[in-house]
PDB file of N, CA, C and O in Angstrom:
ATOM      1  N   PRO A1280      10.218  -9.212  -2.722  1.00  0.00           N
ATOM      2  CA  PRO A1280       9.133  -8.386  -2.220  1.00  0.00           C
ATOM      3  C   PRO A1280       7.906  -9.228  -1.855  1.00  0.00           C
ATOM      4  O   PRO A1280       7.555 -10.163  -2.576  1.00  0.00           O
ATOM      5  N   LYS A1281       7.293  -8.871  -0.777  1.00  0.00           N
ATOM      6  CA  LYS A1281       6.129  -9.633  -0.317  1.00  0.00           C
ATOM      7  C   LYS A1281       4.961  -9.540  -1.293  1.00  0.00           C
ATOM      8  O   LYS A1281       4.139 -10.443  -1.356  1.00  0.00           O
ATOM      9  N   GLU A1282       4.880  -8.455  -2.057  1.00  0.00           N
ATOM     10  CA  GLU A1282       3.777  -8.288  -2.995  1.00  0.00           C
ATOM     11  C   GLU A1282       3.714  -9.395  -4.036  1.00  0.00           C
ATOM     12  O   GLU A1282       2.645  -9.700  -4.546  1.00  0.00           O
ATOM     13  N   ILE A1283       4.866  -9.963  -4.372  1.00  0.00           N
ATOM     14  CA  ILE A1283       4.889 -11.001  -5.403  1.00  0.00           C
ATOM     15  C   ILE A1283       5.114 -12.399  -4.835  1.00  0.00           C
ATOM     16  O   ILE A1283       5.179 -13.358  -5.586  1.00  0.00           O
ATOM     17  N   ASP A1284       5.207 -12.508  -3.523  1.00  0.00           N
ATOM     18  CA  ASP A1284       5.339 -13.810  -2.875  1.00  0.00           C
ATOM     19  C   ASP A1284       3.989 -14.517  -2.978  1.00  0.00           C
ATOM     20  O   ASP A1284       2.961 -13.972  -2.559  1.00  0.00           O
ATOM     21  N   PRO A1285       3.944 -15.715  -3.557  1.00  0.00           N
ATOM     22  CA  PRO A1285       2.664 -16.415  -3.740  1.00  0.00           C
ATOM     23  C   PRO A1285       1.832 -16.561  -2.466  1.00  0.00           C
ATOM     24  O   PRO A1285       0.602 -16.515  -2.527  1.00  0.00           O
ATOM     25  N   LYS A1286       2.463 -16.693  -1.306  1.00  0.00           N
ATOM     26  CA  LYS A1286       1.685 -16.877  -0.081  1.00  0.00           C
ATOM     27  C   LYS A1286       1.025 -15.574   0.394  1.00  0.00           C
ATOM     28  O   LYS A1286       0.101 -15.621   1.197  1.00  0.00           O
ATOM     29  N   PHE A1287       1.473 -14.428  -0.130  1.00  0.00           N
ATOM     30  CA  PHE A1287       0.872 -13.145   0.245  1.00  0.00           C
ATOM     31  C   PHE A1287       0.094 -12.498  -0.892  1.00  0.00           C
ATOM     32  O   PHE A1287      -0.572 -11.488  -0.694  1.00  0.00           O
ATOM     33  N   GLU A1288       0.179 -13.048  -2.087  1.00  0.00           N
ATOM     34  CA  GLU A1288      -0.397 -12.423  -3.276  1.00  0.00           C
ATOM     35  C   GLU A1288      -1.887 -12.100  -3.116  1.00  0.00           C
ATOM     36  O   GLU A1288      -2.331 -10.986  -3.407  1.00  0.00           O
ATOM     37  N   ALA A1289      -2.660 -13.048  -2.640  1.00  0.00           N
ATOM     38  CA  ALA A1289      -4.101 -12.838  -2.491  1.00  0.00           C
ATOM     39  C   ALA A1289      -4.401 -11.742  -1.470  1.00  0.00           C
ATOM     40  O   ALA A1289      -5.307 -10.930  -1.669  1.00  0.00           O
ATOM     41  N   VAL A1290      -3.641 -11.697  -0.392  1.00  0.00           N
ATOM     42  CA  VAL A1290      -3.853 -10.681   0.639  1.00  0.00           C
ATOM     43  C   VAL A1290      -3.558  -9.293   0.076  1.00  0.00           C
ATOM     44  O   VAL A1290      -4.315  -8.348   0.302  1.00  0.00           O
ATOM     45  N   PHE A1291      -2.485  -9.159  -0.676  1.00  0.00           N
ATOM     46  CA  PHE A1291      -2.136  -7.867  -1.256  1.00  0.00           C
ATOM     47  C   PHE A1291      -3.209  -7.402  -2.242  1.00  0.00           C
ATOM     48  O   PHE A1291      -3.557  -6.218  -2.268  1.00  0.00           O
ATOM     49  N   LYS A1292      -3.754  -8.309  -3.026  1.00  0.00           N
ATOM     50  CA  LYS A1292      -4.808  -7.943  -3.966  1.00  0.00           C
ATOM     51  C   LYS A1292      -6.054  -7.489  -3.222  1.00  0.00           C
ATOM     52  O   LYS A1292      -6.670  -6.484  -3.565  1.00  0.00           O
ATOM     53  N   GLU A1293      -6.422  -8.224  -2.199  1.00  0.00           N
ATOM     54  CA  GLU A1293      -7.598  -7.884  -1.400  1.00  0.00           C
ATOM     55  C   GLU A1293      -7.432  -6.525  -0.729  1.00  0.00           C
ATOM     56  O   GLU A1293      -8.326  -5.677  -0.790  1.00  0.00           O
ATOM     57  N   VAL A1294      -6.290  -6.323  -0.101  1.00  0.00           N
ATOM     58  CA  VAL A1294      -6.032  -5.056   0.581  1.00  0.00           C
ATOM     59  C   VAL A1294      -6.012  -3.910  -0.436  1.00  0.00           C
ATOM     60  O   VAL A1294      -6.570  -2.838  -0.185  1.00  0.00           O
ATOM     61  N   GLY A1295      -5.406  -4.125  -1.580  1.00  0.00           N
ATOM     62  CA  GLY A1295      -5.372  -3.094  -2.607  1.00  0.00           C
ATOM     63  C   GLY A1295      -6.761  -2.672  -3.053  1.00  0.00           C
ATOM     64  O   GLY A1295      -7.049  -1.476  -3.187  1.00  0.00           O
ATOM     65  N   ARG A1296      -7.631  -3.650  -3.248  1.00  0.00           N
ATOM     66  CA  ARG A1296      -9.015  -3.345  -3.636  1.00  0.00           C
ATOM     67  C   ARG A1296      -9.741  -2.592  -2.527  1.00  0.00           C
ATOM     68  O   ARG A1296     -10.468  -1.630  -2.788  1.00  0.00           O
ATOM     69  N   GLU A1297      -9.540  -3.009  -1.281  1.00  0.00           N
ATOM     70  CA  GLU A1297     -10.188  -2.347  -0.145  1.00  0.00           C
ATOM     71  C   GLU A1297      -9.741  -0.897  -0.020  1.00  0.00           C
ATOM     72  O   GLU A1297     -10.570   0.002   0.148  1.00  0.00           O
ATOM     73  N   VAL A1298      -8.430  -0.690  -0.084  1.00  0.00           N
ATOM     74  CA  VAL A1298      -7.886   0.659   0.065  1.00  0.00           C
ATOM     75  C   VAL A1298      -8.354   1.546  -1.079  1.00  0.00           C
ATOM     76  O   VAL A1298      -8.763   2.689  -0.866  1.00  0.00           O
ATOM     77  N   GLU A1299      -8.321   1.028  -2.293  1.00  0.00           N
ATOM     78  CA  GLU A1299      -8.761   1.804  -3.450  1.00  0.00           C
ATOM     79  C   GLU A1299     -10.240   2.188  -3.321  1.00  0.00           C
ATOM     80  O   GLU A1299     -10.615   3.334  -3.587  1.00  0.00           O
ATOM     81  N   ALA A1300     -11.074   1.267  -2.895  1.00  0.00           N
ATOM     82  CA  ALA A1300     -12.498   1.548  -2.723  1.00  0.00           C
ATOM     83  C   ALA A1300     -12.722   2.623  -1.653  1.00  0.00           C
ATOM     84  O   ALA A1300     -13.547   3.538  -1.838  1.00  0.00           O
ATOM     85  N   LYS A1301     -11.999   2.532  -0.545  1.00  0.00           N
ATOM     86  CA  LYS A1301     -12.132   3.533   0.519  1.00  0.00           C
ATOM     87  C   LYS A1301     -11.688   4.907   0.035  1.00  0.00           C
ATOM     88  O   LYS A1301     -12.301   5.921   0.360  1.00  0.00           O
ATOM     89  N   MET A1302     -10.604   4.942  -0.754  1.00  0.00           N
ATOM     90  CA  MET A1302     -10.109   6.219  -1.258  1.00  0.00           C
ATOM     91  C   MET A1302     -11.080   6.830  -2.260  1.00  0.00           C
ATOM     92  O   MET A1302     -11.269   8.045  -2.275  1.00  0.00           O
ATOM     93  N   LYS A1303     -11.709   6.006  -3.075  1.00  0.00           N
ATOM     94  CA  LYS A1303     -12.723   6.524  -4.007  1.00  0.00           C
ATOM     95  C   LYS A1303     -13.917   7.055  -3.239  1.00  0.00           C
ATOM     96  O   LYS A1303     -14.469   8.095  -3.575  1.00  0.00           O
ATOM     97  N   ALA A1304     -14.297   6.341  -2.195  1.00  0.00           N
ATOM     98  CA  ALA A1304     -15.456   6.735  -1.400  1.00  0.00           C
ATOM     99  C   ALA A1304     -15.232   8.051  -0.653  1.00  0.00           C
ATOM    100  O   ALA A1304     -16.142   8.871  -0.542  1.00  0.00           O
ATOM    101  N   ASP A1305     -14.013   8.263  -0.156  1.00  0.00           N
ATOM    102  CA  ASP A1305     -13.768   9.499   0.605  1.00  0.00           C
ATOM    103  C   ASP A1305     -13.143  10.610  -0.245  1.00  0.00           C
ATOM    104  O   ASP A1305     -12.793  11.668   0.267  1.00  0.00           O
ATOM    105  N   GLY A1306     -12.997  10.364  -1.549  1.00  0.00           N
ATOM    106  CA  GLY A1306     -12.528  11.399  -2.459  1.00  0.00           C
ATOM    107  C   GLY A1306     -11.036  11.645  -2.469  1.00  0.00           C
ATOM    108  O   GLY A1306     -10.577  12.661  -2.994  1.00  0.00           O
ATOM    109  N   THR A1307     -10.249  10.727  -1.918  1.00  0.00           N
ATOM    110  CA  THR A1307      -8.795  10.928  -1.899  1.00  0.00           C
ATOM    111  C   THR A1307      -8.086  10.234  -3.056  1.00  0.00           C
ATOM    112  O   THR A1307      -6.892  10.437  -3.246  1.00  0.00           O
ATOM    113  N   ALA A1308      -8.805   9.453  -3.853  1.00  0.00           N
ATOM    114  CA  ALA A1308      -8.193   8.738  -4.978  1.00  0.00           C
ATOM    115  C   ALA A1308      -8.018   9.666  -6.175  1.00  0.00           C
ATOM    116  O   ALA A1308      -8.823  10.562  -6.405  1.00  0.00           O
ATOM    117  N   GLY A1309      -6.954   9.432  -6.917  1.00  0.00           N
ATOM    118  CA  GLY A1309      -6.755  10.129  -8.175  1.00  0.00           C
ATOM    119  C   GLY A1309      -6.200  11.533  -8.081  1.00  0.00           C
ATOM    120  O   GLY A1309      -6.133  12.226  -9.082  1.00  0.00           O
ATOM    121  N   HIS A1310      -5.808  11.960  -6.916  1.00  0.00           N
ATOM    122  CA  HIS A1310      -5.246  13.293  -6.748  1.00  0.00           C
ATOM    123  C   HIS A1310      -3.726  13.222  -6.752  1.00  0.00           C
ATOM    124  O   HIS A1310      -3.137  12.181  -6.451  1.00  0.00           O
ATOM    125  N   PHE A1311      -3.098  14.335  -7.058  1.00  0.00           N
ATOM    126  CA  PHE A1311      -1.648  14.421  -7.012  1.00  0.00           C
ATOM    127  C   PHE A1311      -1.175  14.016  -5.616  1.00  0.00           C
ATOM    128  O   PHE A1311      -1.662  14.546  -4.619  1.00  0.00           O
ATOM    129  N   GLY A1312      -0.282  13.074  -5.546  1.00  0.00           N
ATOM    130  CA  GLY A1312       0.257  12.621  -4.269  1.00  0.00           C
ATOM    131  C   GLY A1312      -0.575  11.572  -3.560  1.00  0.00           C
ATOM    132  O   GLY A1312      -0.242  11.160  -2.450  1.00  0.00           O
ATOM    133  N   SER A1313      -1.669  11.116  -4.178  1.00  0.00           N
ATOM    134  CA  SER A1313      -2.531  10.148  -3.498  1.00  0.00           C
ATOM    135  C   SER A1313      -1.860   8.787  -3.311  1.00  0.00           C
ATOM    136  O   SER A1313      -2.317   7.986  -2.502  1.00  0.00           O
ATOM    137  N   CYS A1314      -0.771   8.549  -4.022  1.00  0.00           N
ATOM    138  CA  CYS A1314      -0.053   7.283  -3.836  1.00  0.00           C
ATOM    139  C   CYS A1314       0.443   7.159  -2.398  1.00  0.00           C
ATOM    140  O   CYS A1314       0.463   6.069  -1.834  1.00  0.00           O
ATOM    141  N   HIS A1315       0.800   8.289  -1.787  1.00  0.00           N
ATOM    142  CA  HIS A1315       1.276   8.252  -0.399  1.00  0.00           C
ATOM    143  C   HIS A1315       0.151   7.842   0.554  1.00  0.00           C
ATOM    144  O   HIS A1315       0.375   7.081   1.497  1.00  0.00           O
ATOM    145  N   THR A1316      -1.049   8.334   0.288  1.00  0.00           N
ATOM    146  CA  THR A1316      -2.207   7.938   1.090  1.00  0.00           C
ATOM    147  C   THR A1316      -2.482   6.453   0.899  1.00  0.00           C
ATOM    148  O   THR A1316      -2.737   5.726   1.864  1.00  0.00           O
ATOM    149  N   PHE A1317      -2.426   6.015  -0.353  1.00  0.00           N
ATOM    150  CA  PHE A1317      -2.648   4.603  -0.652  1.00  0.00           C
ATOM    151  C   PHE A1317      -1.651   3.745   0.101  1.00  0.00           C
ATOM    152  O   PHE A1317      -2.031   2.780   0.763  1.00  0.00           O
ATOM    153  N   TRP A1318      -0.366   4.060   0.025  1.00  0.00           N
ATOM    154  CA  TRP A1318       0.661   3.253   0.676  1.00  0.00           C
ATOM    155  C   TRP A1318       0.513   3.261   2.196  1.00  0.00           C
ATOM    156  O   TRP A1318       0.712   2.236   2.845  1.00  0.00           O
ATOM    157  N   ARG A1319       0.164   4.408   2.764  1.00  0.00           N
ATOM    158  CA  ARG A1319      -0.017   4.473   4.218  1.00  0.00           C
ATOM    159  C   ARG A1319      -1.172   3.575   4.650  1.00  0.00           C
ATOM    160  O   ARG A1319      -1.053   2.789   5.589  1.00  0.00           O
ATOM    161  N   ARG A1320      -2.282   3.672   3.930  1.00  0.00           N
ATOM    162  CA  ARG A1320      -3.448   2.845   4.271  1.00  0.00           C
ATOM    163  C   ARG A1320      -3.177   1.369   4.006  1.00  0.00           C
ATOM    164  O   ARG A1320      -3.634   0.512   4.761  1.00  0.00           O
ATOM    165  N   GLN A1321      -2.453   1.089   2.946  1.00  0.00           N
ATOM    166  CA  GLN A1321      -2.102  -0.301   2.641  1.00  0.00           C
ATOM    167  C   GLN A1321      -1.234  -0.873   3.750  1.00  0.00           C
ATOM    168  O   GLN A1321      -1.466  -1.989   4.219  1.00  0.00           O
ATOM    169  N   LYS A1322      -0.264  -0.103   4.195  1.00  0.00           N
ATOM    170  CA  LYS A1322       0.624  -0.567   5.268  1.00  0.00           C
ATOM    171  C   LYS A1322      -0.175  -0.856   6.538  1.00  0.00           C
ATOM    172  O   LYS A1322       0.038  -1.880   7.191  1.00  0.00           O
ATOM    173  N   GLU A1323      -1.114   0.037   6.868  1.00  0.00           N
ATOM    174  CA  GLU A1323      -1.937  -0.158   8.060  1.00  0.00           C
ATOM    175  C   GLU A1323      -2.797  -1.418   7.939  1.00  0.00           C
ATOM    176  O   GLU A1323      -2.898  -2.197   8.890  1.00  0.00           O
ATOM    177  N   ALA A1324      -3.420  -1.605   6.776  1.00  0.00           N
ATOM    178  CA  ALA A1324      -4.286  -2.766   6.567  1.00  0.00           C
ATOM    179  C   ALA A1324      -3.489  -4.068   6.601  1.00  0.00           C
ATOM    180  O   ALA A1324      -3.945  -5.075   7.150  1.00  0.00           O
ATOM    181  N   LEU A1325      -2.304  -4.050   6.033  1.00  0.00           N
ATOM    182  CA  LEU A1325      -1.462  -5.249   6.047  1.00  0.00           C
ATOM    183  C   LEU A1325      -0.995  -5.556   7.464  1.00  0.00           C
ATOM    184  O   LEU A1325      -0.949  -6.717   7.873  1.00  0.00           O
ATOM    185  N   LYS A1326      -0.660  -4.517   8.216  1.00  0.00           N
ATOM    186  CA  LYS A1326      -0.216  -4.718   9.600  1.00  0.00           C
ATOM    187  C   LYS A1326      -1.324  -5.366  10.423  1.00  0.00           C
ATOM    188  O   LYS A1326      -1.064  -6.230  11.257  1.00  0.00           O
ATOM    189  N   GLN A1327      -2.573  -4.969  10.173  1.00  0.00           N
ATOM    190  CA  GLN A1327      -3.711  -5.566  10.887  1.00  0.00           C
ATOM    191  C   GLN A1327      -3.840  -7.050  10.567  1.00  0.00           C
ATOM    192  O   GLN A1327      -4.414  -7.800  11.347  1.00  0.00           O
ATOM    193  N   ARG A1328      -3.310  -7.449   9.432  1.00  0.00           N
ATOM    194  CA  ARG A1328      -3.348  -8.860   9.027  1.00  0.00           C
ATOM    195  C   ARG A1328      -2.046  -9.587   9.377  1.00  0.00           C
ATOM    196  O   ARG A1328      -1.817 -10.699   8.944  1.00  0.00           O
ATOM    197  N   GLY A1329      -1.180  -8.913  10.126  1.00  0.00           N
ATOM    198  CA  GLY A1329       0.059  -9.532  10.589  1.00  0.00           C
ATOM    199  C   GLY A1329       1.194  -9.508   9.579  1.00  0.00           C
ATOM    200  O   GLY A1329       2.157 -10.262   9.723  1.00  0.00           O
ATOM    201  N   ILE A1330       1.100  -8.631   8.577  1.00  0.00           N
ATOM    202  CA  ILE A1330       2.142  -8.545   7.557  1.00  0.00           C
ATOM    203  C   ILE A1330       2.864  -7.215   7.690  1.00  0.00           C
ATOM    204  O   ILE A1330       2.254  -6.151   7.578  1.00  0.00           O
ATOM    205  N   GLU A1331       4.157  -7.272   7.945  1.00  0.00           N
ATOM    206  CA  GLU A1331       4.979  -6.065   7.981  1.00  0.00           C
ATOM    207  C   GLU A1331       5.412  -5.766   6.552  1.00  0.00           C
ATOM    208  O   GLU A1331       5.963  -6.626   5.865  1.00  0.00           O
ATOM    209  N   TRP A1332       5.151  -4.553   6.102  1.00  0.00           N
ATOM    210  CA  TRP A1332       5.451  -4.156   4.737  1.00  0.00           C
ATOM    211  C   TRP A1332       6.009  -2.745   4.744  1.00  0.00           C
ATOM    212  O   TRP A1332       5.593  -1.912   5.540  1.00  0.00           O
ATOM    213  N   ARG A1333       6.966  -2.493   3.870  1.00  0.00           N
ATOM    214  CA  ARG A1333       7.529  -1.147   3.755  1.00  0.00           C
ATOM    215  C   ARG A1333       7.171  -0.583   2.385  1.00  0.00           C
ATOM    216  O   ARG A1333       7.293  -1.263   1.368  1.00  0.00           O
ATOM    217  N   SER A1334       6.761   0.660   2.384  1.00  0.00           N
ATOM    218  CA  SER A1334       6.321   1.334   1.164  1.00  0.00           C
ATOM    219  C   SER A1334       7.523   1.704   0.288  1.00  0.00           C
ATOM    220  O   SER A1334       8.666   1.737   0.761  1.00  0.00           O
ATOM    221  N   PRO A1335       7.265   2.015  -0.981  1.00  0.00           N
ATOM    222  CA  PRO A1335       8.361   2.433  -1.857  1.00  0.00           C
ATOM    223  C   PRO A1335       9.182   3.607  -1.304  1.00  0.00           C
ATOM    224  O   PRO A1335      10.418   3.560  -1.365  1.00  0.00           O
ATOM    225  N   PRO A1336       8.566   4.661  -0.729  1.00  0.00           N
ATOM    226  CA  PRO A1336       9.396   5.734  -0.163  1.00  0.00           C
ATOM    227  C   PRO A1336      10.271   5.276   1.010  1.00  0.00           C
ATOM    228  O   PRO A1336      11.364   5.802   1.217  1.00  0.00           O
ATOM    229  N   GLU A1337       9.786   4.297   1.766  1.00  0.00           N
ATOM    230  CA  GLU A1337      10.594   3.770   2.865  1.00  0.00           C
ATOM    231  C   GLU A1337      11.791   2.995   2.322  1.00  0.00           C
ATOM    232  O   GLU A1337      12.863   3.013   2.920  1.00  0.00           O
ATOM    233  N   LEU A1338      11.589   2.305   1.225  1.00  0.00           N
ATOM    234  CA  LEU A1338      12.663   1.509   0.632  1.00  0.00           C
ATOM    235  C   LEU A1338      13.605   2.339  -0.227  1.00  0.00           C
ATOM    236  O   LEU A1338      14.753   1.939  -0.448  1.00  0.00           O
ATOM    237  N   ASN A1339      13.124   3.471  -0.724  1.00  0.00           N
ATOM    238  CA  ASN A1339      13.905   4.341  -1.620  1.00  0.00           C
ATOM    239  C   ASN A1339      13.808   5.780  -1.145  1.00  0.00           C
ATOM    240  O   ASN A1339      13.134   6.605  -1.770  1.00  0.00           O
ATOM    241  N   PRO A1340      14.466   6.112  -0.049  1.00  0.00           N
ATOM    242  CA  PRO A1340      14.288   7.429   0.557  1.00  0.00           C
ATOM    243  C   PRO A1340      14.740   8.603  -0.307  1.00  0.00           C
ATOM    244  O   PRO A1340      14.291   9.730  -0.086  1.00  0.00           O
ATOM    245  N   ASN A1341      15.578   8.395  -1.278  1.00  0.00           N
ATOM    246  CA  ASN A1341      16.054   9.496  -2.114  1.00  0.00           C
ATOM    247  C   ASN A1341      15.263   9.635  -3.412  1.00  0.00           C
ATOM    248  O   ASN A1341      15.694  10.322  -4.334  1.00  0.00           O
ATOM    249  N   THR A1342      14.111   8.973  -3.485  1.00  0.00           N
ATOM    250  CA  THR A1342      13.265   9.038  -4.671  1.00  0.00           C
ATOM    251  C   THR A1342      12.000   9.805  -4.336  1.00  0.00           C
ATOM    252  O   THR A1342      11.416   9.632  -3.267  1.00  0.00           O
ATOM    253  N   ASN A1343      11.567  10.667  -5.252  1.00  0.00           N
ATOM    254  CA  ASN A1343      10.331  11.423  -5.066  1.00  0.00           C
ATOM    255  C   ASN A1343       9.194  10.724  -5.801  1.00  0.00           C
ATOM    256  O   ASN A1343       9.364  10.259  -6.929  1.00  0.00           O
ATOM    257  N   TYR A1344       8.055  10.657  -5.157  1.00  0.00           N
ATOM    258  CA  TYR A1344       6.870  10.049  -5.733  1.00  0.00           C
ATOM    259  C   TYR A1344       5.752  11.074  -5.750  1.00  0.00           C
ATOM    260  O   TYR A1344       5.660  11.914  -4.869  1.00  0.00           O
ATOM    261  N   ASP A1345       4.901  11.008  -6.751  1.00  0.00           N
ATOM    262  CA  ASP A1345       3.751  11.915  -6.781  1.00  0.00           C
ATOM    263  C   ASP A1345       2.525  11.092  -6.740  1.00  0.00           C
ATOM    264  O   ASP A1345       1.496  11.130  -6.858  1.00  0.00           O
TER     265      ASP A1345
END
């Protein structure tokens, strides 16, 4: 997984902090199902940095996440 690859680790941490801060600011953090919003925004932010990433639901289509 790219999240644990040393060459991407810092980028994932930075993007995670950015996405979390934006979600807290707009009130979407901490709600039921907010993980999907987090993953969508994380994917978009990573793509802007040239990193293709697939979210847990994309990798595990038969699993439900809340």
